[in-house]
mmCIF file of C-alpha atoms and ligand atoms in Angstrom:
data_model
loop_
_atom_site.group_PDB
_atom_site.id
_atom_site.type_symbol
_atom_site.label_atom_id
_atom_site.label_comp_id
_atom_site.label_asym_id
_atom_site.label_seq_id
_atom_site.Cartn_x
_atom_site.Cartn_y
_atom_site.Cartn_z
ATOM 1 C CA MET A 179 -35.462 31.942 -31.086
ATOM 2 C CA ARG A 180 -33.981 32.520 -34.375
ATOM 3 C CA LEU A 181 -35.387 30.465 -37.194
ATOM 4 C CA GLY A 182 -33.660 29.380 -40.726
ATOM 5 C CA VAL A 183 -36.505 28.001 -42.838
ATOM 6 C CA LEU A 184 -35.791 25.909 -45.981
ATOM 7 C CA GLY A 185 -38.305 25.286 -48.631
ATOM 8 C CA SER A 186 -38.494 24.247 -52.255
ATOM 9 C CA GLY A 187 -42.257 25.137 -52.839
ATOM 10 C CA SER A 188 -45.369 27.533 -52.097
ATOM 11 C CA GLY A 189 -44.214 28.044 -48.448
ATOM 12 C CA SER A 190 -47.700 28.003 -46.685
ATOM 13 C CA ASN A 191 -46.055 26.633 -43.748
ATOM 14 C CA LEU A 192 -43.427 29.405 -43.319
ATOM 15 C CA GLN A 193 -46.571 31.891 -43.751
ATOM 16 C CA ALA A 194 -48.035 29.899 -40.707
ATOM 17 C CA ILE A 195 -45.106 30.319 -38.859
ATOM 18 C CA LEU A 196 -44.819 34.254 -39.757
ATOM 19 C CA ASP A 197 -48.673 34.571 -38.786
ATOM 20 C CA ALA A 198 -48.056 32.832 -35.625
ATOM 21 C CA ILE A 199 -45.023 35.289 -34.813
ATOM 22 C CA ASP A 200 -47.589 38.269 -35.766
ATOM 23 C CA ASP A 201 -50.245 37.310 -33.426
ATOM 24 C CA GLY A 202 -47.958 36.899 -30.662
ATOM 25 C CA THR A 203 -48.445 33.169 -30.191
ATOM 26 C CA LEU A 204 -44.811 32.183 -31.205
ATOM 27 C CA ALA A 205 -41.632 34.163 -29.742
ATOM 28 C CA ALA A 206 -39.344 33.690 -32.885
ATOM 29 C CA GLU A 207 -37.938 35.457 -35.593
ATOM 30 C CA VAL A 208 -37.344 33.973 -39.067
ATOM 31 C CA VAL A 209 -33.961 35.387 -40.050
ATOM 32 C CA LEU A 210 -33.177 33.591 -43.351
ATOM 33 C CA VAL A 211 -35.227 31.578 -45.787
ATOM 34 C CA LEU A 212 -33.125 29.317 -48.282
ATOM 35 C CA SER A 213 -34.708 27.512 -51.308
ATOM 36 C CA ASP A 214 -32.953 25.150 -53.940
ATOM 37 C CA ASN A 215 -35.603 26.296 -56.214
ATOM 38 C CA PRO A 216 -35.138 29.745 -57.253
ATOM 39 C CA ASP A 217 -38.744 30.042 -58.610
ATOM 40 C CA ALA A 218 -40.283 29.121 -55.370
ATOM 41 C CA TYR A 219 -43.023 31.034 -54.029
ATOM 42 C CA ILE A 220 -41.576 30.804 -50.604
ATOM 43 C CA LEU A 221 -38.662 33.069 -51.556
ATOM 44 C CA GLU A 222 -41.398 35.820 -52.405
ATOM 45 C CA ARG A 223 -43.313 35.218 -49.265
ATOM 46 C CA ALA A 224 -40.065 35.954 -47.257
ATOM 47 C CA ARG A 225 -38.992 39.144 -49.498
ATOM 48 C CA LEU A 226 -42.498 40.306 -49.018
ATOM 49 C CA ARG A 227 -41.515 40.566 -45.457
ATOM 50 C CA GLY A 228 -38.304 42.010 -45.737
ATOM 51 C CA ILE A 229 -36.673 38.559 -44.758
ATOM 52 C CA ALA A 230 -33.213 37.541 -46.012
ATOM 53 C CA THR A 231 -33.186 34.919 -48.619
ATOM 54 C CA ALA A 232 -30.657 33.221 -50.686
ATOM 55 C CA VAL A 233 -30.896 30.281 -53.306
ATOM 56 C CA ILE A 234 -28.854 27.028 -52.502
ATOM 57 C CA ASP A 235 -26.694 26.038 -55.748
ATOM 58 C CA CYS A 236 -27.240 22.197 -56.099
ATOM 59 C CA ARG A 237 -24.933 22.054 -58.809
ATOM 60 C CA GLY A 238 -27.479 20.932 -61.327
ATOM 61 C CA TYR A 239 -28.652 17.938 -59.285
ATOM 62 C CA ARG A 240 -32.067 17.368 -59.361
ATOM 63 C CA THR A 241 -32.669 15.494 -55.767
ATOM 64 C CA ARG A 242 -29.261 15.159 -54.294
ATOM 65 C CA PHE A 243 -28.092 17.784 -51.730
ATOM 66 C CA PRO A 244 -24.368 17.913 -52.699
ATOM 67 C CA GLU A 245 -21.952 18.220 -49.676
ATOM 68 C CA GLU A 246 -20.592 21.342 -50.761
ATOM 69 C CA ALA A 247 -24.032 23.010 -51.175
ATOM 70 C CA GLN A 248 -24.753 21.609 -47.444
ATOM 71 C CA ARG A 249 -21.615 23.381 -46.299
ATOM 72 C CA GLU A 250 -22.672 26.620 -47.895
ATOM 73 C CA THR A 251 -26.124 26.229 -46.257
ATOM 74 C CA VAL A 252 -24.759 25.826 -42.692
ATOM 75 C CA THR A 253 -22.437 28.719 -43.592
ATOM 76 C CA ALA A 254 -25.369 30.919 -44.404
ATOM 77 C CA LEU A 255 -27.628 29.725 -41.419
ATOM 78 C CA GLN A 256 -24.765 30.445 -39.014
ATOM 79 C CA GLU A 257 -24.056 33.911 -40.542
ATOM 80 C CA ALA A 258 -27.608 34.783 -39.905
ATOM 81 C CA GLY A 259 -27.440 33.595 -36.437
ATOM 82 C CA ALA A 260 -29.900 30.852 -36.878
ATOM 83 C CA GLU A 261 -30.550 28.768 -33.730
ATOM 84 C CA LEU A 262 -33.360 26.111 -34.993
ATOM 85 C CA VAL A 263 -33.605 25.199 -38.683
ATOM 86 C CA CYS A 264 -37.238 24.335 -39.920
ATOM 87 C CA LEU A 265 -37.479 22.343 -43.200
ATOM 88 C CA ALA A 266 -40.783 23.493 -44.605
ATOM 89 C CA GLY A 267 -41.571 21.471 -47.902
ATOM 90 C CA PHE A 268 -37.633 21.300 -48.537
ATOM 91 C CA MET A 269 -37.320 18.217 -51.466
ATOM 92 C CA ARG A 270 -33.767 17.178 -50.531
ATOM 93 C CA LEU A 271 -32.361 14.947 -47.769
ATOM 94 C CA ILE A 272 -30.124 16.586 -45.230
ATOM 95 C CA LYS A 273 -26.892 14.931 -44.441
ATOM 96 C CA ALA A 274 -23.720 15.185 -42.369
ATOM 97 C CA PRO A 275 -22.435 18.734 -42.855
ATOM 98 C CA LEU A 276 -25.998 20.151 -42.020
ATOM 99 C CA LEU A 277 -26.930 17.371 -39.308
ATOM 100 C CA GLU A 278 -23.635 17.952 -37.399
ATOM 101 C CA ALA A 279 -23.840 21.998 -37.556
ATOM 102 C CA TYR A 280 -27.288 21.619 -35.920
ATOM 103 C CA PRO A 281 -27.746 18.276 -34.198
ATOM 104 C CA GLY A 282 -31.240 18.052 -32.718
ATOM 105 C CA ARG A 283 -32.002 21.558 -34.076
ATOM 106 C CA ILE A 284 -33.636 20.398 -37.234
ATOM 107 C CA LEU A 285 -37.312 20.237 -37.526
ATOM 108 C CA ASN A 286 -39.361 18.771 -40.745
ATOM 109 C CA ILE A 287 -43.139 18.664 -41.294
ATOM 110 C CA HIS A 288 -44.662 15.757 -43.017
ATOM 111 C CA PRO A 289 -48.113 14.998 -44.169
ATOM 112 C CA SER A 290 -48.948 11.767 -42.535
ATOM 113 C CA LEU A 291 -48.852 9.942 -39.315
ATOM 114 C CA LEU A 292 -45.260 9.146 -39.184
ATOM 115 C CA PRO A 293 -44.111 6.101 -39.308
ATOM 116 C CA ALA A 294 -46.924 5.469 -41.821
ATOM 117 C CA PHE A 295 -46.333 6.898 -45.319
ATOM 118 C CA PRO A 296 -42.964 8.569 -45.304
ATOM 119 C CA GLY A 297 -42.000 10.027 -48.713
ATOM 120 C CA LEU A 298 -43.264 11.875 -51.313
ATOM 121 C CA GLU A 299 -47.273 12.586 -51.709
ATOM 122 C CA ALA A 300 -48.034 10.843 -48.363
ATOM 123 C CA TRP A 301 -51.662 12.032 -48.622
ATOM 124 C CA ARG A 302 -52.076 10.307 -51.806
ATOM 125 C CA GLN A 303 -50.280 7.166 -50.509
ATOM 126 C CA ALA A 304 -52.957 7.165 -47.528
ATOM 127 C CA LEU A 305 -55.919 7.477 -50.024
ATOM 128 C CA GLU A 306 -54.531 4.574 -52.289
ATOM 129 C CA ALA A 307 -54.030 2.475 -49.141
ATOM 130 C CA GLY A 308 -57.569 3.043 -48.059
ATOM 131 C CA ALA A 309 -56.652 4.603 -44.641
ATOM 132 C CA VAL A 310 -59.544 6.077 -42.940
ATOM 133 C CA GLU A 311 -57.401 8.383 -40.982
ATOM 134 C CA THR A 312 -53.930 10.305 -41.615
ATOM 135 C CA GLY A 313 -52.723 13.719 -40.308
ATOM 136 C CA CYS A 314 -49.263 15.282 -40.152
ATOM 137 C CA THR A 315 -46.122 15.098 -37.864
ATOM 138 C CA VAL A 316 -43.303 17.650 -36.895
ATOM 139 C CA HIS A 317 -40.324 15.545 -36.353
ATOM 140 C CA PHE A 318 -36.700 16.003 -35.683
ATOM 141 C CA VAL A 319 -34.499 15.411 -38.686
ATOM 142 C CA ASP A 320 -32.012 12.638 -38.921
ATOM 143 C CA GLY A 321 -30.236 11.224 -41.794
ATOM 144 C CA GLY A 322 -33.172 8.947 -43.067
ATOM 145 C CA MET A 323 -36.260 9.989 -45.212
ATOM 146 C CA ASP A 324 -39.023 11.253 -42.686
ATOM 147 C CA THR A 325 -37.571 9.077 -39.892
ATOM 148 C CA GLY A 326 -36.438 11.220 -36.921
ATOM 149 C CA PRO A 327 -38.198 11.185 -33.400
ATOM 150 C CA ALA A 328 -41.833 13.004 -33.523
ATOM 151 C CA ILE A 329 -42.334 16.096 -31.696
ATOM 152 C CA VAL A 330 -46.192 16.459 -32.582
ATOM 153 C CA GLN A 331 -48.761 14.805 -34.434
ATOM 154 C CA ALA A 332 -52.177 15.915 -35.479
ATOM 155 C CA ARG A 333 -54.985 13.649 -36.858
ATOM 156 C CA VAL A 334 -56.872 14.127 -40.193
ATOM 157 C CA PRO A 335 -59.978 11.985 -41.108
ATOM 158 C CA VAL A 336 -60.040 10.628 -44.553
ATOM 159 C CA LYS A 337 -63.596 11.068 -45.881
ATOM 160 C CA ALA A 338 -65.139 8.588 -48.605
ATOM 161 C CA ASP A 339 -65.266 11.325 -51.463
ATOM 162 C CA ASP A 340 -61.966 12.812 -50.895
ATOM 163 C CA SER A 341 -59.550 13.293 -53.808
ATOM 164 C CA ALA A 342 -55.859 13.716 -53.307
ATOM 165 C CA GLU A 343 -56.178 17.542 -53.336
ATOM 166 C CA SER A 344 -59.123 17.631 -50.830
ATOM 167 C CA LEU A 345 -57.283 15.354 -48.495
ATOM 168 C CA HIS A 346 -54.197 17.484 -48.793
ATOM 169 C CA ALA A 347 -55.910 20.672 -47.955
ATOM 170 C CA ARG A 348 -57.224 19.369 -44.900
ATOM 171 C CA ILE A 349 -54.182 18.085 -43.729
ATOM 172 C CA GLN A 350 -52.369 21.355 -44.649
ATOM 173 C CA VAL A 351 -55.144 23.265 -42.234
ATOM 174 C CA GLU A 352 -53.746 20.980 -39.471
ATOM 175 C CA GLU A 353 -50.138 21.557 -40.616
ATOM 176 C CA HIS A 354 -50.312 25.456 -40.414
ATOM 177 C CA ARG A 355 -51.591 24.991 -36.587
ATOM 178 C CA LEU A 356 -49.000 22.216 -35.597
ATOM 179 C CA TYR A 357 -45.667 23.604 -37.074
ATOM 180 C CA PRO A 358 -45.790 26.754 -34.794
ATOM 181 C CA GLU A 359 -46.777 24.565 -31.795
ATOM 182 C CA ALA A 360 -43.833 22.346 -32.205
ATOM 183 C CA ILE A 361 -41.355 25.249 -32.492
ATOM 184 C CA ARG A 362 -42.773 26.328 -29.350
ATOM 185 C CA ARG A 363 -42.369 23.134 -27.688
ATOM 186 C CA VAL A 364 -38.712 22.730 -28.959
ATOM 187 C CA ALA A 365 -37.651 26.265 -28.225
ATOM 188 C CA ALA A 366 -39.222 25.765 -24.538
ATOM 189 C CA GLY A 367 -36.842 22.442 -24.437
ATOM 190 C CA MET A 368 -33.917 24.511 -25.586
ATOM 191 C CA ALA A 369 -34.828 27.368 -23.203
ATOM 192 C CA ALA A 370 -34.744 24.984 -20.367
ATOM 193 C CA GLY A 371 -31.395 23.820 -21.212
ATOM 194 C CA GLY A 372 -32.535 20.548 -22.948
ATOM 195 C CA GLY A 373 -32.368 19.013 -26.524
HETATM 196 C C1 GRF B 760 -46.386 20.236 -46.849
HETATM 197 O O1 GRF B 760 -47.411 19.420 -47.179
HETATM 198 C C2 GRF B 760 -45.334 19.414 -45.884
HETATM 199 O O2 GRF B 760 -46.057 18.578 -45.057
HETATM 200 C C3 GRF B 760 -44.694 18.741 -47.048
HETATM 201 O O3 GRF B 760 -44.456 19.642 -47.904
HETATM 202 C C4 GRF B 760 -45.424 20.377 -47.970
HETATM 203 C C5 GRF B 760 -45.076 21.926 -48.052
HETATM 204 O O4 GRF B 760 -46.071 22.798 -48.274
HETATM 205 N N1 GRF B 760 -43.263 18.257 -46.330
HETATM 206 P P1 GRF B 760 -45.537 24.407 -48.244
HETATM 207 O O5 GRF B 760 -44.576 24.757 -49.160
HETATM 208 O O6 GRF B 760 -45.377 24.885 -46.793
HETATM 209 O O7 GRF B 760 -47.096 25.112 -48.893
#
């Protein structure tokens, strides 16, 4: 399974995917890492492994993912031979050009038990809502914000003395186990000829 990974930040989930490939628990190859942020550490993690990288030029828009940039992203992914696209901390909404090029082939990881707490800083939302439990979800991406069908979820307790940082760290431990697991499941479905 040839993976393209898109991220805007530190890339710890990319690292977890690479580690799972290394220890033989995930039969996959990361063929391209793309970021909308030229300074994102996710690019450095990829370079350190000799994985091809590119920066997505979002034409100066802070949050939009312009159609032209999405078309360029599709071209880069296709040229690299990516079969499945993994969003790993990618901060822009995916729309038609990418969704149409990879129907049912784009995954995202989100730090809550969706549909609860979509959007930014979901761990902080959980804390502020007084939730006693939260978690993380890997889901198929559709045109909405954290709305596609869930593939797998993991539960994480919220502790009485949690800060936003301690809760996020506990969720990330689960994320790093969950993303490779979700990719395994989707790859098995694709190999069986399903979606
Ligand atoms: C993760 O918490 C993920 O759930 C969210 O963004 C964060 C990315 O972290 N979508 P990293 O860049 O993989 O370390």
